[in-house]
XYZ file of C-alpha atoms in Angstrom:
359
model
C 122.449 30.611 119.691
C 125.838 30.647 119.396
C 127.987 33.759 120.738
C 128.757 34.825 117.405
C 125.220 35.324 116.306
C 124.201 37.194 119.728
C 126.740 39.616 119.206
C 125.221 41.659 116.706
C 122.127 41.886 118.455
C 123.954 43.132 121.440
C 125.961 45.469 119.331
C 122.683 46.892 117.926
C 121.184 47.008 121.276
C 124.012 49.453 122.734
C 124.156 51.377 119.691
C 120.430 52.249 120.044
C 120.750 52.863 123.940
C 123.365 55.308 123.298
C 121.575 56.910 120.570
C 118.685 57.348 122.909
C 121.103 58.647 125.699
C 122.655 61.213 123.957
C 119.275 62.481 122.530
C 117.704 62.542 125.828
C 120.667 64.105 128.027
C 120.838 66.854 125.412
C 117.177 67.474 126.210
C 117.659 67.792 129.802
C 120.948 69.739 129.775
C 118.816 72.107 127.815
C 116.410 72.213 130.731
C 113.475 70.833 128.586
C 113.358 67.001 130.404
C 112.978 66.112 133.579
C 111.457 62.792 134.637
C 111.783 59.178 133.596
C 111.994 57.717 129.994
C 111.611 54.121 129.231
C 111.632 52.694 125.502
C 110.908 48.871 125.130
C 110.762 46.339 121.780
C 108.408 43.545 121.940
C 108.009 44.254 125.826
C 111.542 44.232 126.747
C 113.136 47.363 127.927
C 115.931 48.484 125.701
C 116.305 51.874 127.386
C 115.553 53.588 130.646
C 116.771 57.000 131.853
C 116.058 59.049 134.860
C 116.778 63.027 134.812
C 116.593 65.599 137.236
C 114.953 65.481 140.898
C 111.366 64.148 142.407
C 111.917 66.776 144.795
C 113.838 69.777 144.215
C 114.151 71.342 147.626
C 116.072 68.128 149.104
C 117.305 67.397 145.647
C 116.227 63.772 145.798
C 116.993 62.268 142.514
C 114.144 60.628 140.187
C 115.062 56.531 139.841
C 112.954 53.719 138.436
C 111.068 53.658 141.738
C 109.662 57.297 141.265
C 105.855 57.611 141.218
C 104.413 60.425 138.876
C 100.790 61.415 139.027
C 100.161 60.377 135.323
C 97.161 62.976 134.478
C 95.045 61.863 131.803
C 96.837 58.817 131.181
C 94.376 57.808 134.044
C 91.697 57.738 131.236
C 93.177 54.551 129.535
C 92.402 52.729 132.538
C 88.924 54.161 132.791
C 88.570 53.109 129.364
C 89.575 49.489 130.200
C 87.418 49.208 133.248
C 84.054 50.386 131.009
C 85.099 47.545 128.687
C 85.688 44.864 131.234
C 82.345 45.922 132.669
C 80.696 45.678 129.274
C 82.028 42.212 128.905
C 80.712 41.319 132.108
C 77.185 42.355 130.851
C 76.975 45.085 133.705
C 76.775 47.990 131.067
C 76.545 48.387 127.478
C 78.318 51.472 126.008
C 75.801 52.468 123.242
C 73.062 52.930 126.491
C 72.423 56.531 127.194
C 73.976 57.732 130.675
C 70.262 58.020 131.887
C 70.092 53.909 132.080
C 72.712 54.089 134.777
C 72.379 57.653 136.155
C 68.982 58.797 136.172
C 68.954 61.522 138.595
C 72.399 62.991 137.558
C 72.328 65.489 134.718
C 68.673 64.416 134.486
C 67.639 66.813 131.397
C 70.366 65.993 128.876
C 71.579 62.439 129.886
C 68.981 60.906 127.971
C 71.007 61.918 124.556
C 74.396 60.961 125.721
C 75.567 57.705 125.535
C 78.727 56.118 127.576
C 80.487 55.779 124.162
C 80.297 59.374 123.474
C 81.830 60.044 126.803
C 84.685 57.806 126.172
C 85.148 59.663 122.684
C 84.782 62.970 124.483
C 81.871 63.813 122.005
C 79.185 64.515 124.846
C 78.500 68.245 123.986
C 78.797 68.481 127.979
C 80.165 71.940 129.107
C 83.881 71.824 130.028
C 85.284 71.528 133.540
C 86.565 74.541 135.230
C 90.450 74.479 136.787
C 89.161 76.136 140.116
C 86.553 73.212 140.738
C 89.892 70.935 141.678
C 91.051 73.341 143.879
C 88.236 74.111 145.918
C 87.871 71.062 147.947
C 87.962 67.336 148.039
C 85.241 65.844 146.267
C 86.248 62.386 145.686
C 82.906 60.563 144.612
C 82.514 61.502 140.698
C 78.667 61.820 140.850
C 79.140 64.327 143.952
C 81.636 66.523 141.662
C 79.347 66.203 138.457
C 76.392 67.402 140.524
C 78.129 70.119 142.028
C 80.240 71.692 139.294
C 78.519 70.451 135.724
C 75.444 72.503 134.330
C 72.625 70.104 133.167
C 72.937 71.418 129.500
C 74.890 70.632 126.335
C 77.073 72.969 124.195
C 76.686 70.576 121.141
C 74.588 67.703 119.906
C 75.865 64.268 121.560
C 78.067 62.668 118.947
C 78.472 65.869 116.766
C 81.957 66.787 117.527
C 85.069 66.088 119.499
C 85.485 68.477 122.310
C 88.366 67.319 125.056
C 86.668 67.255 128.229
C 87.780 65.957 131.572
C 84.000 65.988 132.756
C 83.518 63.228 130.175
C 85.516 60.748 132.215
C 84.568 61.476 135.695
C 80.906 60.833 134.701
C 82.101 57.693 133.696
C 83.632 57.125 136.995
C 80.046 57.840 138.242
C 78.589 54.947 136.219
C 81.500 52.680 137.217
C 80.465 53.254 140.609
C 76.907 52.836 139.958
C 77.080 49.380 137.994
C 79.467 48.020 140.606
C 77.792 49.364 143.918
C 81.662 49.981 144.637
C 84.342 53.201 144.470
C 85.983 53.237 141.357
C 89.438 53.209 143.277
C 88.449 49.395 144.376
C 87.270 48.237 140.898
C 90.724 49.529 139.501
C 92.077 47.555 142.436
C 90.440 44.567 141.787
C 90.430 44.070 138.020
C 93.642 46.013 136.845
C 96.115 46.496 139.722
C 95.644 43.101 141.745
C 95.610 40.696 138.772
C 98.685 42.679 137.272
C 100.394 43.076 140.938
C 100.882 46.779 140.661
C 102.121 47.893 143.864
C 103.312 51.278 142.673
C 100.278 52.416 140.885
C 97.401 53.758 142.809
C 95.454 56.923 143.186
C 96.587 60.344 144.479
C 94.515 61.733 147.265
C 95.789 65.183 149.042
C 95.487 63.951 152.465
C 97.515 60.578 151.916
C 101.581 60.552 152.040
C 102.393 58.429 149.341
C 106.130 57.324 149.292
C 108.284 58.531 146.348
C 105.706 60.321 144.644
C 107.250 63.047 142.551
C 106.732 66.838 143.494
C 105.477 68.960 140.565
C 107.089 72.087 139.176
C 105.890 74.207 136.100
C 106.836 77.303 134.221
C 104.630 76.907 131.122
C 107.635 76.489 128.664
C 106.555 73.319 127.421
C 110.007 73.071 125.172
C 110.632 76.578 124.377
C 112.803 77.450 127.404
C 116.335 77.142 128.763
C 117.837 75.402 131.568
C 118.195 79.008 133.295
C 114.510 79.448 133.601
C 112.858 79.855 136.842
C 110.718 76.776 138.140
C 107.930 77.200 140.152
C 106.142 74.869 142.767
C 102.778 73.228 141.591
C 99.735 74.676 143.960
C 98.630 71.086 144.436
C 94.883 70.207 143.391
C 92.661 67.667 144.814
C 94.045 65.251 142.372
C 91.038 62.753 143.596
C 88.419 65.305 142.173
C 90.096 64.476 138.828
C 88.932 60.580 139.549
C 88.649 58.432 136.367
C 89.963 61.290 134.460
C 93.293 62.051 135.981
C 94.092 60.822 139.572
C 96.149 57.572 138.936
C 99.836 57.671 139.789
C 102.281 54.961 138.401
C 105.821 54.228 137.751
C 106.956 53.607 134.124
C 107.717 50.066 134.677
C 104.049 49.650 136.004
C 102.583 51.688 133.013
C 104.594 49.085 130.768
C 103.102 46.372 132.390
C 99.767 47.615 131.719
C 100.710 47.866 128.056
C 102.101 44.444 127.990
C 98.766 43.165 129.489
C 96.760 44.643 126.855
C 99.117 43.158 124.185
C 98.494 39.806 125.836
C 94.789 39.820 126.568
C 95.274 39.764 130.126
C 92.791 42.839 130.711
C 90.323 42.596 127.734
C 89.612 40.183 125.019
C 90.501 40.667 121.654
C 87.107 41.656 120.333
C 87.507 44.491 123.357
C 90.817 45.683 122.357
C 89.993 45.997 118.404
C 86.644 48.191 120.027
C 88.946 50.302 122.091
C 91.893 51.063 119.459
C 89.322 51.636 116.439
C 89.497 55.217 115.241
C 86.064 56.815 115.065
C 87.034 59.135 111.756
C 83.465 60.538 111.707
C 84.604 62.991 114.587
C 87.359 64.199 112.140
C 91.149 64.367 112.751
C 92.112 66.358 115.500
C 95.120 68.882 115.923
C 94.807 68.508 119.756
C 95.182 64.930 119.841
C 97.111 64.492 116.585
C 95.059 61.836 115.474
C 91.758 60.493 115.469
C 89.818 59.710 118.762
C 89.211 56.139 120.002
C 87.975 54.702 123.322
C 90.269 56.179 125.638
C 93.340 56.991 123.243
C 94.192 58.529 120.154
C 95.094 57.286 116.879
C 97.457 58.579 114.970
C 99.893 57.943 111.678
C 103.531 58.937 111.581
C 105.614 58.872 108.523
C 109.248 57.778 108.982
C 112.462 58.865 107.140
C 112.275 55.572 105.571
C 108.800 56.424 104.230
C 106.919 53.584 105.910
C 103.631 54.880 107.791
C 103.736 53.998 111.254
C 100.225 53.684 113.378
C 100.801 55.274 117.054
C 98.269 54.709 119.553
C 98.630 57.773 121.950
C 97.576 59.072 125.241
C 98.979 62.010 126.993
C 98.663 63.655 130.348
C 99.283 67.176 131.808
C 98.435 68.666 135.089
C 100.378 71.550 136.118
C 104.122 70.295 135.841
C 103.133 66.624 135.570
C 103.452 65.954 131.934
C 103.334 62.412 130.656
C 103.044 60.288 127.298
C 102.283 56.903 126.486
C 103.022 55.783 122.811
C 102.316 52.524 121.679
C 103.413 51.232 118.209
C 101.196 47.875 117.919
C 102.318 46.287 114.804
C 105.767 46.381 116.283
C 105.087 45.862 119.871
C 107.221 48.877 120.400
C 106.392 51.417 123.586
C 107.633 54.740 124.534
C 106.735 55.943 128.040
C 107.630 59.497 129.304
C 106.685 60.416 133.123
C 107.777 64.233 133.988
C 107.486 66.199 137.044
C 107.819 69.360 135.062
C 106.510 71.218 131.990
C 109.428 72.264 130.629
C 109.721 69.427 127.806
C 107.615 69.202 124.623
C 106.328 65.527 124.925
C 105.235 65.340 120.969
C 108.833 66.204 119.993
C 110.502 64.606 122.616
C 108.370 61.367 122.024
C 108.652 61.505 117.796
C 112.303 62.116 118.184
C 112.372 58.720 120.149
C 110.473 57.061 117.489
C 112.720 58.182 114.611
C 115.787 56.398 116.568
C 113.542 53.123 117.056
C 112.992 53.257 113.341
C 116.084 54.374 111.648
C 116.516 54.175 107.991
């Protein structure tokens, strides 16, 4: 291709980068963005920006190598593991939990399927925040046994109710059917094949190089740069297990995203299953869409009038705020990893989308 033909593409890329940087620097200067933002088109990074400090006490800046706890984006990895095990015929998501864990929640587990856990429609009572601070209970089955009542709040499959417990219970199933710790299964089936060396599991006793500290003030996009930020009281992240214990860099999260496009982690049939919305559970305002296995499917109407399907997965634990937006029709991806909760991830993500899809 000649230089004259390449020039418009280069100018277009520079224009997009400038538009995104102006937008995101504005959020940062208003005190509503601290973290890393990565935007990719067809797998190629077209923008990456780093804002604020990974450690505010020592003024350590956030860089491309900063690792962030991704909170509930962990659930995407858990869904991948479950579907991989289904493809290996080690489990069947349509089977009840009882098939794999007959002694865990023995009264209700005959009525709850693995698919209902994946869709947050189990009907199980929710988790309690103090449970994650009490002491380390790294094995998912032990956490469930200790903290979850053997009862139901609603009929399984009847309604969506967001619940970390559902995915922690999936972690117990993964450990049971493989005979391995879920962290080892993650390493063998996702991290090693994709060569993800900056992704792992947060454990309170581990010193993890380049892991960001968390800060909060619970403003979520309504505050200013002058507002006070507080140090996070660190929970035992390992208690969240398959619901929220993973850390990653933006670049390695993009590698997972691209592996899904390339069917390197799951077959096309499994991908279709994972991203088929279950509309019978209804549109959920919390998720901005319909539940699917490990993510949510929503539609965004652009200024041009085009309706864009977005696969969304967000995460939040204290100051750690994260968002993964996948526009699979065009292979466009937006990743936001933050170590404060001062920003509104939905609004920032939508503003980036508008600049990716101008009139």
